[in-house]
């Protein structure tokens, strides 16, 4: 049995514990999450444990990053199980604030990042990245870790966070963790819990289609044709709506020309199946 894992709900308690570790000369790692943890999150915790003696995991379903017609209310919540999984994974502290601790009466400040937030999920989910940037800035300032780990599954989010940390001089190293996948390639996500038995095999096609597309790009085929074929393949596979399939520059997600890729790139996609919106991306 792993030792019981403390759960704190206030910034004051979080800071007191982190300060004590600091005084003892220990490095602190941080993994922000919205809970409903799966193997992907746990792999980020293990990555943080390789880089720091102490690891804090936050669990907060951040209302400001959900649009009015999105799944904030339905988003899975499973704190007791999450804490058990985190204890087994070797985390040292859970920070699980309530909404009033994060957004007290009168809260009026937002962090909005230009450029990298504009295409892709920024276009499909207006306001989403301002919600993410605001809460991540707060979490980083609340915890004050040496290193913070975010999944590459949310690749655009990772680039947004790298940008804001540089722009606001937040003294933390940002590390991206590789996407954990099911056997058929489906990226693990808390939202996979929404998939029906009929939808689940279709969902796996998202990664298969991106792998095919990435292979074609690597062999020099033009971006525009590969993107268009991937959209068509997703629709034929049974996705009800494709928000985007785009090949972008790996760092700042700038648009590329329609021809063959010439520098490190990323292919990113978002598509709906039933009531579930899935995203995935691969390096090219
Ligand atoms: O990736 C997530 O789970 C969330 O967007 C994050 C980074 C915890 C901010 O709420």
Short mmCIF file of C-alpha atoms and ligand atoms in Angstrom, two decimals:
data_model
loop_
_atom_site.label_atom_id
_atom_site.label_comp_id
_atom_site.label_asym_id
_atom_site.label_seq_id
_atom_site.Cartn_x
_atom_site.Cartn_y
_atom_site.Cartn_z
CA UNK A 1 0.00 0.00 0.00
CA UNK A 2 1.42 3.41 -0.93
CA UNK A 3 1.35 6.04 1.88
CA UNK A 4 -1.80 8.21 1.96
CA UNK A 5 -1.55 11.16 -0.39
CA UNK A 6 -2.37 14.58 1.11
CA UNK A 7 -5.00 16.65 -0.72
CA UNK A 8 -5.00 20.42 -0.11
CA UNK A 9 -7.64 22.84 -1.35
CA UNK A 10 -6.13 26.26 -0.69
CA UNK A 11 -3.25 28.15 -2.27
CA UNK A 12 -1.90 28.90 1.22
CA UNK A 13 -1.55 25.17 2.04
CA UNK A 14 0.00 24.43 -1.35
CA UNK A 15 2.56 27.21 -0.94
CA UNK A 16 3.43 26.17 2.63
CA UNK A 17 4.22 22.60 1.49
CA UNK A 18 6.20 23.69 -1.57
CA UNK A 19 8.18 26.18 0.56
CA UNK A 20 9.06 23.42 3.05
CA UNK A 21 10.36 21.20 0.23
CA UNK A 22 12.35 24.11 -1.15
CA UNK A 23 13.94 24.78 2.26
CA UNK A 24 15.00 21.13 2.30
CA UNK A 25 16.71 21.67 -1.07
CA UNK A 26 14.23 19.55 -3.04
CA UNK A 27 13.19 20.21 -6.64
CA UNK A 28 9.45 20.44 -7.22
CA UNK A 29 7.63 19.13 -10.28
CA UNK A 30 4.03 19.95 -11.21
CA UNK A 31 1.41 18.22 -13.36
CA UNK A 32 -1.76 20.28 -13.86
CA UNK A 33 -4.84 18.19 -14.74
CA UNK A 34 -8.62 18.32 -14.85
CA UNK A 35 -8.86 14.91 -13.16
CA UNK A 36 -10.58 11.76 -14.53
CA UNK A 37 -7.04 10.50 -14.75
CA UNK A 38 -5.84 7.82 -17.15
CA UNK A 39 -2.51 6.29 -18.08
CA UNK A 40 -1.60 9.42 -20.08
CA UNK A 41 -1.74 11.59 -16.96
CA UNK A 42 0.15 8.98 -14.94
CA UNK A 43 2.92 8.92 -17.55
CA UNK A 44 3.25 12.71 -17.06
CA UNK A 45 3.55 12.17 -13.31
CA UNK A 46 6.33 9.64 -13.90
CA UNK A 47 8.08 12.10 -16.19
CA UNK A 48 7.85 14.78 -13.45
CA UNK A 49 9.25 12.28 -10.91
CA UNK A 50 12.31 11.80 -13.15
CA UNK A 51 12.98 15.55 -12.98
CA UNK A 52 12.07 16.47 -9.41
CA UNK A 53 12.13 14.91 -5.94
CA UNK A 54 8.58 16.08 -5.18
CA UNK A 55 5.58 16.11 -7.49
CA UNK A 56 2.38 18.11 -7.08
CA UNK A 57 -0.65 17.25 -9.22
CA UNK A 58 -3.54 19.69 -9.49
CA UNK A 59 -7.09 18.58 -10.19
CA UNK A 60 -9.39 21.40 -11.26
CA UNK A 61 -12.06 21.27 -13.96
CA UNK A 62 -11.55 24.83 -15.12
CA UNK A 63 -14.90 26.38 -16.08
CA UNK A 64 -13.36 29.27 -18.03
CA UNK A 65 -11.89 27.03 -20.74
CA UNK A 66 -15.26 25.50 -21.68
CA UNK A 67 -17.57 27.23 -24.15
CA UNK A 68 -21.25 27.76 -23.24
CA UNK A 69 -22.32 24.72 -25.30
CA UNK A 70 -19.43 22.48 -24.30
CA UNK A 71 -19.20 19.63 -21.81
CA UNK A 72 -18.29 21.37 -18.53
CA UNK A 73 -21.21 19.79 -16.63
CA UNK A 74 -20.73 16.35 -18.21
CA UNK A 75 -16.92 16.34 -17.84
CA UNK A 76 -16.06 13.22 -15.78
CA UNK A 77 -15.16 13.82 -12.14
CA UNK A 78 -13.60 11.04 -10.05
CA UNK A 79 -11.48 12.61 -7.32
CA UNK A 80 -11.28 9.67 -4.90
CA UNK A 81 -10.10 7.32 -7.65
CA UNK A 82 -7.73 9.97 -9.04
CA UNK A 83 -6.08 10.38 -5.64
CA UNK A 84 -5.65 6.60 -5.35
CA UNK A 85 -4.02 6.40 -8.80
CA UNK A 86 -1.73 9.33 -7.97
CA UNK A 87 -0.67 7.71 -4.69
CA UNK A 88 0.25 4.53 -6.59
CA UNK A 89 2.14 6.58 -9.19
CA UNK A 90 4.25 8.18 -6.44
CA UNK A 91 2.94 11.78 -6.44
CA UNK A 92 3.47 13.71 -3.20
CA UNK A 93 0.62 16.23 -3.05
CA UNK A 94 -2.72 16.86 -4.72
CA UNK A 95 -3.95 20.42 -5.09
CA UNK A 96 -7.73 20.29 -5.68
CA UNK A 97 -9.11 23.79 -5.23
CA UNK A 98 -12.78 24.69 -5.50
CA UNK A 99 -13.98 27.29 -8.00
CA UNK A 100 -14.15 30.00 -5.29
CA UNK A 101 -10.47 29.49 -4.43
CA UNK A 102 -9.46 29.88 -8.09
CA UNK A 103 -11.96 32.57 -9.09
CA UNK A 104 -12.94 34.52 -5.98
CA UNK A 105 -15.63 37.21 -6.05
CA UNK A 106 -14.46 40.11 -8.19
CA UNK A 107 -11.98 38.10 -10.28
CA UNK A 108 -11.27 40.27 -13.36
CA UNK A 109 -7.91 39.37 -14.91
CA UNK A 110 -7.29 37.17 -17.93
CA UNK A 111 -4.16 36.08 -19.77
CA UNK A 112 -4.60 36.06 -23.51
CA UNK A 113 -1.87 34.89 -25.84
CA UNK A 114 -1.91 36.11 -29.45
CA UNK A 115 -0.66 34.21 -32.53
CA UNK A 116 -0.34 30.59 -31.56
CA UNK A 117 -3.86 30.59 -30.03
CA UNK A 118 -5.55 31.80 -33.20
CA UNK A 119 -5.79 28.80 -35.59
CA UNK A 120 -7.06 25.24 -35.02
CA UNK A 121 -8.70 24.83 -31.58
CA UNK A 122 -8.51 28.60 -31.08
CA UNK A 123 -10.75 29.08 -34.10
CA UNK A 124 -13.02 26.12 -33.29
CA UNK A 125 -13.38 26.96 -29.57
CA UNK A 126 -13.51 30.76 -29.11
CA UNK A 127 -12.18 31.83 -25.70
CA UNK A 128 -10.82 28.36 -24.89
CA UNK A 129 -7.14 29.30 -24.84
CA UNK A 130 -7.70 32.44 -22.79
CA UNK A 131 -9.32 30.19 -20.18
CA UNK A 132 -6.39 27.76 -20.39
CA UNK A 133 -3.72 30.50 -20.33
CA UNK A 134 -5.36 32.23 -17.36
CA UNK A 135 -5.71 29.11 -15.23
CA UNK A 136 -2.27 27.74 -16.12
CA UNK A 137 -0.64 31.09 -15.27
CA UNK A 138 -2.44 31.06 -11.93
CA UNK A 139 -1.53 27.43 -11.21
CA UNK A 140 2.15 28.03 -12.04
CA UNK A 141 2.27 31.11 -9.79
CA UNK A 142 0.39 29.31 -7.01
CA UNK A 143 2.66 26.26 -7.01
CA UNK A 144 5.95 27.80 -8.10
CA UNK A 145 7.43 24.53 -9.42
CA UNK A 146 10.88 24.05 -10.98
CA UNK A 147 9.39 22.00 -13.78
CA UNK A 148 5.84 21.53 -15.10
CA UNK A 149 4.78 18.70 -17.41
CA UNK A 150 1.98 18.88 -20.01
CA UNK A 151 0.86 16.26 -22.52
CA UNK A 152 1.68 16.56 -26.21
CA UNK A 153 -1.82 15.31 -26.92
CA UNK A 154 -2.95 18.91 -26.42
CA UNK A 155 -0.13 20.06 -28.68
CA UNK A 156 -1.45 23.56 -29.35
CA UNK A 157 -2.06 24.05 -25.61
CA UNK A 158 1.56 23.04 -24.95
CA UNK A 159 2.81 25.67 -27.41
CA UNK A 160 0.51 28.30 -25.85
CA UNK A 161 1.95 27.50 -22.42
CA UNK A 162 5.54 27.63 -23.67
CA UNK A 163 4.78 31.06 -25.18
CA UNK A 164 3.15 32.53 -22.06
CA UNK A 165 5.91 31.26 -19.76
CA UNK A 166 8.50 32.96 -21.97
CA UNK A 167 6.49 36.15 -22.40
CA UNK A 168 5.64 36.55 -18.69
CA UNK A 169 9.08 35.42 -17.41
CA UNK A 170 7.59 32.68 -15.25
CA UNK A 171 10.61 30.81 -13.87
CA UNK A 172 9.66 27.24 -14.72
CA UNK A 173 10.86 24.64 -17.19
CA UNK A 174 8.02 23.33 -19.39
CA UNK A 175 8.30 19.70 -20.47
CA UNK A 176 6.04 17.98 -23.02
CA UNK A 177 5.15 14.33 -22.44
CA UNK A 178 4.45 11.93 -25.34
CA UNK A 179 0.83 10.95 -26.00
CA UNK A 180 -0.28 7.69 -24.40
CA UNK A 181 -2.34 5.58 -26.80
CA UNK A 182 -4.65 2.58 -26.85
CA UNK A 183 -3.59 -0.42 -28.94
CA UNK A 184 -5.33 0.90 -32.09
CA UNK A 185 -3.61 4.28 -31.69
CA UNK A 186 -6.49 6.22 -30.09
CA UNK A 187 -4.98 8.93 -27.91
CA UNK A 188 -6.02 8.42 -24.28
CA UNK A 189 -8.38 11.17 -23.15
CA UNK A 190 -10.83 11.64 -20.30
CA UNK A 191 -13.41 12.37 -23.01
CA UNK A 192 -13.04 8.84 -24.48
CA UNK A 193 -15.44 7.86 -21.67
CA UNK A 194 -18.21 9.43 -23.78
CA UNK A 195 -17.68 7.00 -26.70
CA UNK A 196 -20.29 4.27 -27.26
CA UNK A 197 -19.28 0.70 -28.18
CA UNK A 198 -20.15 1.48 -31.82
CA UNK A 199 -18.17 4.74 -31.82
CA UNK A 200 -15.03 3.39 -30.18
CA UNK A 201 -13.57 1.57 -33.26
CA UNK A 202 -14.32 4.61 -35.45
CA UNK A 203 -12.46 6.82 -32.94
CA UNK A 204 -9.30 4.74 -33.49
CA UNK A 205 -9.37 5.70 -37.18
CA UNK A 206 -8.39 9.29 -36.30
CA UNK A 207 -4.87 8.21 -35.41
CA UNK A 208 -4.64 5.69 -38.27
CA UNK A 209 -5.60 8.39 -40.79
CA UNK A 210 -3.09 10.85 -39.30
CA UNK A 211 -0.35 8.20 -39.46
CA UNK A 212 -1.08 7.62 -43.14
CA UNK A 213 -1.05 11.38 -43.76
CA UNK A 214 2.23 11.86 -41.85
CA UNK A 215 3.84 9.06 -43.89
CA UNK A 216 2.81 10.72 -47.15
CA UNK A 217 4.18 14.09 -45.98
CA UNK A 218 7.46 12.45 -45.02
CA UNK A 219 7.74 11.01 -48.51
CA UNK A 220 7.38 14.51 -49.99
CA UNK A 221 3.71 14.68 -50.98
CA UNK A 222 2.18 18.18 -50.95
CA UNK A 223 0.50 19.47 -47.77
CA UNK A 224 -2.75 20.61 -49.43
CA UNK A 225 -3.53 17.22 -51.01
CA UNK A 226 -2.64 15.27 -47.86
CA UNK A 227 -4.87 17.52 -45.68
CA UNK A 228 -7.82 17.22 -48.08
CA UNK A 229 -7.48 13.42 -48.33
CA UNK A 230 -7.35 13.10 -44.53
CA UNK A 231 -10.57 15.14 -44.13
CA UNK A 232 -12.25 12.91 -46.70
CA UNK A 233 -10.98 9.73 -45.01
CA UNK A 234 -12.31 10.89 -41.62
CA UNK A 235 -15.75 11.58 -43.04
CA UNK A 236 -15.78 8.19 -44.80
CA UNK A 237 -14.68 6.49 -41.56
CA UNK A 238 -17.81 7.81 -39.82
CA UNK A 239 -16.80 11.10 -38.18
CA UNK A 240 -19.84 13.40 -38.24
CA UNK A 241 -17.88 16.66 -38.50
CA UNK A 242 -14.21 17.50 -39.03
CA UNK A 243 -13.15 20.80 -37.42
CA UNK A 244 -9.73 20.68 -39.08
CA UNK A 245 -6.85 18.60 -40.36
CA UNK A 246 -3.88 20.92 -40.80
CA UNK A 247 -0.15 20.65 -41.18
CA UNK A 248 1.59 23.49 -39.34
CA UNK A 249 5.11 24.57 -38.33
CA UNK A 250 6.09 22.54 -35.26
CA UNK A 251 7.01 25.48 -32.99
CA UNK A 252 4.67 28.43 -33.61
CA UNK A 253 2.01 26.53 -35.59
CA UNK A 254 2.37 28.95 -38.51
CA UNK A 255 0.59 27.99 -41.73
CA UNK A 256 2.75 26.15 -44.29
CA UNK A 257 2.67 26.46 -48.06
CA UNK A 258 0.58 23.91 -50.04
CA UNK A 259 3.66 22.05 -51.34
CA UNK A 260 5.96 19.48 -49.69
CA UNK A 261 7.11 20.30 -46.12
CA UNK A 262 10.65 21.63 -45.71
CA UNK A 263 11.03 21.99 -41.91
CA UNK A 264 9.81 20.20 -38.75
CA UNK A 265 6.02 20.19 -38.85
CA UNK A 266 3.05 18.81 -36.98
CA UNK A 267 -0.17 17.42 -38.38
CA UNK A 268 -3.11 18.24 -36.11
CA UNK A 269 -6.77 17.23 -36.30
CA UNK A 270 -10.05 17.65 -34.46
CA UNK A 271 -13.19 15.71 -35.38
CA UNK A 272 -16.56 14.86 -33.87
CA UNK A 273 -18.08 11.45 -33.48
CA UNK A 274 -21.53 11.38 -31.89
CA UNK A 275 -21.36 13.89 -29.02
CA UNK A 276 -17.59 13.47 -28.56
CA UNK A 277 -14.97 15.81 -29.94
CA UNK A 278 -11.57 14.14 -30.37
CA UNK A 279 -8.19 15.73 -31.11
CA UNK A 280 -4.87 14.19 -32.06
CA UNK A 281 -1.55 15.22 -33.62
CA UNK A 282 1.70 13.72 -34.85
CA UNK A 283 5.19 15.00 -35.56
CA UNK A 284 6.16 15.06 -39.21
O1 LIG B 1 -4.88 19.87 -20.28
C1 LIG B 1 -5.64 20.05 -19.31
O2 LIG B 1 -6.07 19.11 -18.61
C2 LIG B 1 -6.08 21.46 -18.97
O3 LIG B 1 -6.26 22.22 -20.12
C3 LIG B 1 -5.13 22.17 -17.99
C4 LIG B 1 -3.74 22.36 -18.58
C5 LIG B 1 -5.04 21.37 -16.70
C6 LIG B 1 -5.70 23.56 -17.66
O4 LIG B 1 -6.97 23.48 -17.09
#
